[in-house]
PDB file of C-alpha atoms in Angstrom:
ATOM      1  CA  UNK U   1     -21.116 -24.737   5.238  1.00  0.00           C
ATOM      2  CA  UNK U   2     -21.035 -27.854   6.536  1.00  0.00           C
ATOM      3  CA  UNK U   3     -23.255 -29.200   2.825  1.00  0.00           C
ATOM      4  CA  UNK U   4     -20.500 -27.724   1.110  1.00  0.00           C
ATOM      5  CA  UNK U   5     -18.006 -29.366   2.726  1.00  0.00           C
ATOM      6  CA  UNK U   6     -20.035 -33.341   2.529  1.00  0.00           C
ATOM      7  CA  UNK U   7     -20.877 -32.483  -1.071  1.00  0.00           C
ATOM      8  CA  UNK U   8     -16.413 -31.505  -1.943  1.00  0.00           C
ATOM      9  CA  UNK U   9     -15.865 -34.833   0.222  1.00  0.00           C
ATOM     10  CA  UNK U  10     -18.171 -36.785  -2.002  1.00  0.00           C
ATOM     11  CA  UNK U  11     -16.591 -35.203  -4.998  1.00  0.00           C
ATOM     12  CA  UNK U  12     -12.739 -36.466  -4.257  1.00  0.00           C
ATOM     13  CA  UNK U  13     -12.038 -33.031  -2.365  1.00  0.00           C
ATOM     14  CA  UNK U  14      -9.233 -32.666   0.017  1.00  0.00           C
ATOM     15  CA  UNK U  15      -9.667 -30.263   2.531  1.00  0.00           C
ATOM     16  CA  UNK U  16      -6.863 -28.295   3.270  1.00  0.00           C
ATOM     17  CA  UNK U  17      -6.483 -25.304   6.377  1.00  0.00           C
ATOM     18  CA  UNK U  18      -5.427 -22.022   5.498  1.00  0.00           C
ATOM     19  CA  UNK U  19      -4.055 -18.939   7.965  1.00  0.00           C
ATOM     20  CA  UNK U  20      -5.928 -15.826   7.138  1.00  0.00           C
ATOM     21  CA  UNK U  21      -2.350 -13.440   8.059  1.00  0.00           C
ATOM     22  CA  UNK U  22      -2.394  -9.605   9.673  1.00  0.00           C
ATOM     23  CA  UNK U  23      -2.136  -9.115   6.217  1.00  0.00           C
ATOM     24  CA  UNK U  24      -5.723 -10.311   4.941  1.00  0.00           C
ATOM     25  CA  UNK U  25      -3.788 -12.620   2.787  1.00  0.00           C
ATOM     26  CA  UNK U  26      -4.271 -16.335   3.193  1.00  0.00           C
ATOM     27  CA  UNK U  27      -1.701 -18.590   3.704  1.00  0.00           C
ATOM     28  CA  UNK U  28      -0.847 -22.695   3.078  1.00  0.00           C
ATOM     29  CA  UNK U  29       1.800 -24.833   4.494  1.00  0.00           C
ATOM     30  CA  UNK U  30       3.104 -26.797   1.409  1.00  0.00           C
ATOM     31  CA  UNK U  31       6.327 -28.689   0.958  1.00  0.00           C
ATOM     32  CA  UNK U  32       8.804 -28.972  -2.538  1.00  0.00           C
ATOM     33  CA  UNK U  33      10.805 -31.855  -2.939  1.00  0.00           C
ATOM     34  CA  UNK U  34       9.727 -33.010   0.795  1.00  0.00           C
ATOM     35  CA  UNK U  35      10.740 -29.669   2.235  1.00  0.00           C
ATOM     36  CA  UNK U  36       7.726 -27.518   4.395  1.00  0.00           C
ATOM     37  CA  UNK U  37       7.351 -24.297   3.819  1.00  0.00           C
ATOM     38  CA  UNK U  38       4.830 -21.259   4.108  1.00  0.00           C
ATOM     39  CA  UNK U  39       3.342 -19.890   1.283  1.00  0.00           C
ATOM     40  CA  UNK U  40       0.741 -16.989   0.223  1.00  0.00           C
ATOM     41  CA  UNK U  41      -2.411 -17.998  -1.647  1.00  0.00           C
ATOM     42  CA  UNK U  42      -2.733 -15.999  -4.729  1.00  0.00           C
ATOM     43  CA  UNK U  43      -5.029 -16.653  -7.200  1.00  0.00           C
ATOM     44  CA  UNK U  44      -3.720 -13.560  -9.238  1.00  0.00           C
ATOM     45  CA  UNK U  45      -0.605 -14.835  -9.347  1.00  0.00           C
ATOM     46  CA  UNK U  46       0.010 -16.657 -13.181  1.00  0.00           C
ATOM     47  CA  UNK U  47       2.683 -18.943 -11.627  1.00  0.00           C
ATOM     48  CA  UNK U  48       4.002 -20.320  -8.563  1.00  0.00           C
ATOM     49  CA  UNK U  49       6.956 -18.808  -7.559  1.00  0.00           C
ATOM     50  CA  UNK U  50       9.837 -19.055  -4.922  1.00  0.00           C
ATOM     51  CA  UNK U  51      12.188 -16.541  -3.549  1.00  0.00           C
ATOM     52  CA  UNK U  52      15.746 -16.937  -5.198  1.00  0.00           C
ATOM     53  CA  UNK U  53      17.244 -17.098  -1.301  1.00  0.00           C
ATOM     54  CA  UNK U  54      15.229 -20.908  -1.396  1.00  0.00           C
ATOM     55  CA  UNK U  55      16.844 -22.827  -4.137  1.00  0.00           C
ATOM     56  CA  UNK U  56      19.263 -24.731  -1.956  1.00  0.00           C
ATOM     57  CA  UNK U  57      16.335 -25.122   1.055  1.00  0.00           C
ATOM     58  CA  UNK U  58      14.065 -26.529  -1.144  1.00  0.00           C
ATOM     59  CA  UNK U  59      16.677 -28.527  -3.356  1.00  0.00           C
ATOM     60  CA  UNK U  60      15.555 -26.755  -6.768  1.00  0.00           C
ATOM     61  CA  UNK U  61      17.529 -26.947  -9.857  1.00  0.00           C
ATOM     62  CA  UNK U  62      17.558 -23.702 -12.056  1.00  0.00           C
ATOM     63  CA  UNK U  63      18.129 -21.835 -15.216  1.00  0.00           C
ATOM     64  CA  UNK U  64      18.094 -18.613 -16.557  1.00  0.00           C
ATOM     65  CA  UNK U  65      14.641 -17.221 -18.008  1.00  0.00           C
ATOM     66  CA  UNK U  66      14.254 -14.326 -20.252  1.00  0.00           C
ATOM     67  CA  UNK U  67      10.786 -14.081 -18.508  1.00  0.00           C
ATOM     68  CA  UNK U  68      10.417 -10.419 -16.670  1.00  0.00           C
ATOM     69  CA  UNK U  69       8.407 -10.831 -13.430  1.00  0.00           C
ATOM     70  CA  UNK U  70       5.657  -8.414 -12.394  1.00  0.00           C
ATOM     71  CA  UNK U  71       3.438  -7.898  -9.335  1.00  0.00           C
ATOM     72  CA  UNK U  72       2.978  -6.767  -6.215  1.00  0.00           C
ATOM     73  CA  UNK U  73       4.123  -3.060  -6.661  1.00  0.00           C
ATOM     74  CA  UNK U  74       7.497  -4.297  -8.534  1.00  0.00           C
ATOM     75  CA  UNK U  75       8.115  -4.737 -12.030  1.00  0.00           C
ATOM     76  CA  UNK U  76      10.745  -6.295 -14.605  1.00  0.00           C
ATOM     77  CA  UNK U  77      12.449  -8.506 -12.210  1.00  0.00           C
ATOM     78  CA  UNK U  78      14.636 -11.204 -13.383  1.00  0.00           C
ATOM     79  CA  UNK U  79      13.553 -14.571 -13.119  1.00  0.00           C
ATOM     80  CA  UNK U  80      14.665 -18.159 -13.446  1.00  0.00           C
ATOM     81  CA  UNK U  81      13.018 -21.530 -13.756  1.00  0.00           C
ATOM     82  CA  UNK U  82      13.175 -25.226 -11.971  1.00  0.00           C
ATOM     83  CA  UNK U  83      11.531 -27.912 -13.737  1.00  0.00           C
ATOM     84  CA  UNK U  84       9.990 -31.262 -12.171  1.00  0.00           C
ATOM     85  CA  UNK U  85       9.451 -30.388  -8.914  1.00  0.00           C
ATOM     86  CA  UNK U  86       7.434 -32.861  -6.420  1.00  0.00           C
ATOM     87  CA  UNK U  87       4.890 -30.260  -4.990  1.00  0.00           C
ATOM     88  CA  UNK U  88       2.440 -31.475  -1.542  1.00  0.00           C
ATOM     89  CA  UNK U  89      -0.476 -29.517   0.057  1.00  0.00           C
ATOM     90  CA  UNK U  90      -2.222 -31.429   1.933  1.00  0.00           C
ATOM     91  CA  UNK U  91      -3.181 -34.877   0.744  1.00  0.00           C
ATOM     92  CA  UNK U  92      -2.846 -32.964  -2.696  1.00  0.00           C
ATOM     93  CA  UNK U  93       0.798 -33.752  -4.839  1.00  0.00           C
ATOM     94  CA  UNK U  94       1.727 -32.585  -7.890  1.00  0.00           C
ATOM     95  CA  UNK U  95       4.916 -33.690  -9.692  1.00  0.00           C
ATOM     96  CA  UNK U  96       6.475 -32.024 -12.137  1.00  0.00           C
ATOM     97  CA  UNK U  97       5.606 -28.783 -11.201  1.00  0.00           C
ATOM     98  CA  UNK U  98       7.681 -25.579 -12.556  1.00  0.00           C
ATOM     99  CA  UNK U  99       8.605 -22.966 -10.867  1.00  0.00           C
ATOM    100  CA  UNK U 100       9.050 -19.199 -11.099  1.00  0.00           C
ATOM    101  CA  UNK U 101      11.926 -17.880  -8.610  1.00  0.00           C
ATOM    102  CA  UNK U 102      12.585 -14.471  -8.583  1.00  0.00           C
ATOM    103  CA  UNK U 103      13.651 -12.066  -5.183  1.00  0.00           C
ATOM    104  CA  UNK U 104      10.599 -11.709  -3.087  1.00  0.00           C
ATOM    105  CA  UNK U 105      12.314  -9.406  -0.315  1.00  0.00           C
ATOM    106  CA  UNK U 106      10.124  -6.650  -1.560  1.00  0.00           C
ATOM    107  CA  UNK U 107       6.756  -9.071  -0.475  1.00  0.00           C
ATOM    108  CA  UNK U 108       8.331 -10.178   2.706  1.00  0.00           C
ATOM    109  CA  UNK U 109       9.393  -6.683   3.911  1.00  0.00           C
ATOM    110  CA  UNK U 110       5.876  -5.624   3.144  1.00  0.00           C
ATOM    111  CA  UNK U 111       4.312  -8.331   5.008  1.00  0.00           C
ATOM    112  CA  UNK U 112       6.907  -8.276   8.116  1.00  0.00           C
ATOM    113  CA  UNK U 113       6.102  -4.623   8.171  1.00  0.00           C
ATOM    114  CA  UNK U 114       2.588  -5.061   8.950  1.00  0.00           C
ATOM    115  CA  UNK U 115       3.786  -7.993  11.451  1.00  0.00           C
ATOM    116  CA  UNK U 116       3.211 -10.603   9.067  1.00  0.00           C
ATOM    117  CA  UNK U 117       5.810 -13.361   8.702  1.00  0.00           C
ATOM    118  CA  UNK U 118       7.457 -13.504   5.728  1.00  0.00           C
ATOM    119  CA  UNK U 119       7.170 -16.572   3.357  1.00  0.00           C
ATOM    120  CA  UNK U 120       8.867 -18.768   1.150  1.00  0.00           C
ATOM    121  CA  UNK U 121       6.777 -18.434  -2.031  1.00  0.00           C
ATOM    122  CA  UNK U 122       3.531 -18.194  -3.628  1.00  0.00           C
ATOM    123  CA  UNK U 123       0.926 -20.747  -4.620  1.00  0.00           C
ATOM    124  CA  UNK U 124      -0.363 -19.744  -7.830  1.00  0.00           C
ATOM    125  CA  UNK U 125      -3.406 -20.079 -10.771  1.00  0.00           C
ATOM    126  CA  UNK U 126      -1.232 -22.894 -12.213  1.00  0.00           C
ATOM    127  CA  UNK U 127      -1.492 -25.183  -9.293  1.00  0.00           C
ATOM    128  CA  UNK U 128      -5.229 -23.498  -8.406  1.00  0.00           C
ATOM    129  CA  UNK U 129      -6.376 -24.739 -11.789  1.00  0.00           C
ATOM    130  CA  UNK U 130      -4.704 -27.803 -12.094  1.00  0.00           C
ATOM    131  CA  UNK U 131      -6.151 -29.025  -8.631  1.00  0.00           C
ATOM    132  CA  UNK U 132      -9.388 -27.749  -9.441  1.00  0.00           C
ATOM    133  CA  UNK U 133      -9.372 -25.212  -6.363  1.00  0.00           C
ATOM    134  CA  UNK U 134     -11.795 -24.317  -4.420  1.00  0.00           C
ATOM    135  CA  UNK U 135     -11.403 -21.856  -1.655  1.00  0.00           C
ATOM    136  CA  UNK U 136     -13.983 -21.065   1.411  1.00  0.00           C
ATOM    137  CA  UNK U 137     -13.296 -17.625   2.893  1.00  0.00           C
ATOM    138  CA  UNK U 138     -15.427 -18.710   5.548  1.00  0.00           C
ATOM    139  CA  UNK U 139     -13.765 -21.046   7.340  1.00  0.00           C
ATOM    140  CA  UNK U 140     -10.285 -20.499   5.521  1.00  0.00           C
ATOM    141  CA  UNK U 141     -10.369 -23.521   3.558  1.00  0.00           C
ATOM    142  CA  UNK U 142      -8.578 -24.925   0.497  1.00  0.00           C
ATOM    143  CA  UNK U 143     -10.385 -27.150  -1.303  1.00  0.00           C
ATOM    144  CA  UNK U 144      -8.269 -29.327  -4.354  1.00  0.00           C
ATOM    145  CA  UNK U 145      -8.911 -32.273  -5.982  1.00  0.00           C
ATOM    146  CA  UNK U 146      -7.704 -35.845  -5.534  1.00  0.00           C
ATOM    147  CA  UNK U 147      -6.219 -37.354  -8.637  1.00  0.00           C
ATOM    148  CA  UNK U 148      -7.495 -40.309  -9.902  1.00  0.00           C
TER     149      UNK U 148
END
Protein backbone atom coordinates (compact mmCIF):
# COMPACT_ATOMS: atom_id res chain seq x y z
CA UNK A 1 0.00 0.00 0.00
CA UNK A 2 2.60 2.07 0.58
CA UNK A 3 3.13 2.29 -3.91
CA UNK A 4 -0.27 3.36 -3.87
CA UNK A 5 0.06 5.90 -1.63
CA UNK A 6 3.81 7.48 -3.47
CA UNK A 7 2.11 6.99 -6.82
CA UNK A 8 -1.60 9.39 -5.36
CA UNK A 9 1.26 11.76 -3.85
CA UNK A 10 2.92 12.08 -7.20
CA UNK A 11 -0.43 12.55 -8.79
CA UNK A 12 -1.56 15.86 -6.62
CA UNK A 13 -3.39 13.47 -4.01
CA UNK A 14 -4.22 14.60 -0.59
CA UNK A 15 -4.41 12.09 1.84
CA UNK A 16 -7.04 12.37 4.14
CA UNK A 17 -7.83 9.85 7.57
CA UNK A 18 -11.03 8.33 7.90
CA UNK A 19 -12.77 6.53 11.25
CA UNK A 20 -14.09 3.19 10.25
CA UNK A 21 -17.38 3.64 13.13
CA UNK A 22 -19.16 0.52 15.23
CA UNK A 23 -21.21 0.99 12.43
CA UNK A 24 -18.86 -0.27 9.46
CA UNK A 25 -19.46 3.10 8.04
CA UNK A 26 -16.53 5.40 7.48
CA UNK A 27 -16.34 8.64 8.68
CA UNK A 28 -14.42 12.31 7.76
CA UNK A 29 -13.94 15.34 9.80
CA UNK A 30 -14.82 18.21 7.35
CA UNK A 31 -15.70 21.80 8.08
CA UNK A 32 -18.58 24.31 6.11
CA UNK A 33 -18.05 27.80 6.14
CA UNK A 34 -14.95 27.22 8.68
CA UNK A 35 -17.10 25.18 11.02
CA UNK A 36 -15.75 21.22 11.92
CA UNK A 37 -17.91 18.74 11.85
CA UNK A 38 -18.29 14.81 11.52
CA UNK A 39 -19.59 13.38 8.64
CA UNK A 40 -20.44 9.75 7.07
CA UNK A 41 -18.74 8.76 3.81
CA UNK A 42 -21.28 7.69 1.36
CA UNK A 43 -20.60 7.12 -1.96
CA UNK A 44 -24.35 6.12 -2.56
CA UNK A 45 -25.42 9.13 -1.47
CA UNK A 46 -26.32 11.59 -4.87
CA UNK A 47 -25.70 14.72 -2.72
CA UNK A 48 -24.18 16.00 0.29
CA UNK A 49 -26.49 16.66 2.80
CA UNK A 50 -26.84 18.24 6.36
CA UNK A 51 -29.28 17.70 9.10
CA UNK A 52 -31.89 20.66 9.21
CA UNK A 53 -30.90 21.02 13.26
CA UNK A 54 -27.23 22.47 11.54
CA UNK A 55 -28.17 25.46 9.54
CA UNK A 56 -27.36 28.02 12.19
CA UNK A 57 -23.98 25.80 13.40
CA UNK A 58 -22.70 25.74 10.18
CA UNK A 59 -23.94 29.34 9.08
CA UNK A 60 -26.00 27.96 5.93
CA UNK A 61 -28.45 29.99 4.11
CA UNK A 62 -31.62 28.08 2.81
CA UNK A 63 -34.63 27.70 0.68
CA UNK A 64 -37.35 25.59 0.09
CA UNK A 65 -36.87 22.58 -2.49
CA UNK A 66 -39.58 20.65 -4.08
CA UNK A 67 -36.88 17.85 -4.10
CA UNK A 68 -38.24 14.59 -1.98
CA UNK A 69 -35.30 12.95 -0.16
CA UNK A 70 -34.78 9.18 -0.07
CA UNK A 71 -32.41 6.75 1.68
CA UNK A 72 -31.46 5.03 4.39
CA UNK A 73 -34.80 3.18 5.22
CA UNK A 74 -36.85 6.66 4.90
CA UNK A 75 -38.52 8.06 2.06
CA UNK A 76 -40.22 11.42 0.73
CA UNK A 77 -38.69 13.69 3.18
CA UNK A 78 -38.74 17.32 2.66
CA UNK A 79 -35.75 19.00 1.76
CA UNK A 80 -34.19 22.40 1.32
CA UNK A 81 -31.12 23.83 -0.33
CA UNK A 82 -27.96 26.27 0.60
CA UNK A 83 -26.00 27.48 -2.19
CA UNK A 84 -22.16 28.60 -2.15
CA UNK A 85 -20.93 26.98 0.60
CA UNK A 86 -16.96 26.97 1.39
CA UNK A 87 -16.51 23.13 1.95
CA UNK A 88 -12.68 21.74 3.61
CA UNK A 89 -11.51 18.09 4.03
CA UNK A 90 -8.35 17.96 4.51
CA UNK A 91 -6.04 20.06 2.39
CA UNK A 92 -9.07 19.55 -0.09
CA UNK A 93 -11.69 22.94 -0.44
CA UNK A 94 -14.41 23.29 -2.45
CA UNK A 95 -16.40 26.54 -2.76
CA UNK A 96 -19.54 26.82 -3.87
CA UNK A 97 -20.74 23.72 -2.85
CA UNK A 98 -24.71 23.02 -2.48
CA UNK A 99 -26.22 21.40 -0.10
CA UNK A 100 -29.09 19.01 0.60
CA UNK A 101 -30.54 19.47 4.32
CA UNK A 102 -33.18 17.42 5.29
CA UNK A 103 -33.86 15.73 9.18
CA UNK A 104 -31.32 13.06 9.67
CA UNK A 105 -32.60 11.99 13.30
CA UNK A 106 -33.69 8.78 11.73
CA UNK A 107 -29.58 8.10 10.68
CA UNK A 108 -28.34 9.34 13.96
CA UNK A 109 -30.74 7.27 16.15
CA UNK A 110 -29.69 4.33 14.07
CA UNK A 111 -26.12 4.91 14.47
CA UNK A 112 -26.29 5.99 18.37
CA UNK A 113 -28.20 2.79 18.73
CA UNK A 114 -25.46 0.64 17.72
CA UNK A 115 -23.10 3.08 19.90
CA UNK A 116 -22.11 5.06 17.08
CA UNK A 117 -22.01 8.84 17.43
CA UNK A 118 -24.25 10.60 15.57
CA UNK A 119 -23.13 13.10 12.81
CA UNK A 120 -23.69 16.23 11.25
CA UNK A 121 -24.11 15.22 7.59
CA UNK A 122 -23.06 13.21 4.77
CA UNK A 123 -20.27 13.53 2.24
CA UNK A 124 -21.62 12.56 -0.96
CA UNK A 125 -20.93 11.36 -4.97
CA UNK A 126 -21.02 15.12 -5.75
CA UNK A 127 -18.02 16.05 -3.76
CA UNK A 128 -16.50 12.19 -4.38
CA UNK A 129 -16.54 12.98 -8.08
CA UNK A 130 -15.65 16.37 -8.15
CA UNK A 131 -12.40 15.64 -6.03
CA UNK A 132 -11.68 12.73 -7.97
CA UNK A 133 -11.97 10.31 -4.82
CA UNK A 134 -10.23 7.69 -4.07
CA UNK A 135 -10.83 5.63 -1.02
CA UNK A 136 -8.42 2.77 0.61
CA UNK A 137 -10.43 0.44 2.86
CA UNK A 138 -7.24 -0.68 3.99
CA UNK A 139 -5.87 1.77 5.87
CA UNK A 140 -9.13 4.02 5.98
CA UNK A 141 -7.98 6.53 3.67
CA UNK A 142 -9.51 9.32 1.57
CA UNK A 143 -7.78 10.08 -1.24
CA UNK A 144 -8.99 13.65 -3.33
CA UNK A 145 -7.40 15.67 -5.59
CA UNK A 146 -5.55 18.98 -5.31
CA UNK A 147 -6.85 21.65 -7.62
CA UNK A 148 -4.71 23.19 -9.85
Amino acid sequence: MAALKKYLKKKKYIPIPLTLTATHHLEVNASINGVSGRFILDTGASNSCVGLDKIAYFHLVSKESEVKAAGAGSSNMDTQLSTKNALKIGDWKQKKLKIILFNLQHINEALTAHEALPVDGIIGADVLQRGRAIIDYKTATLYLKKKK
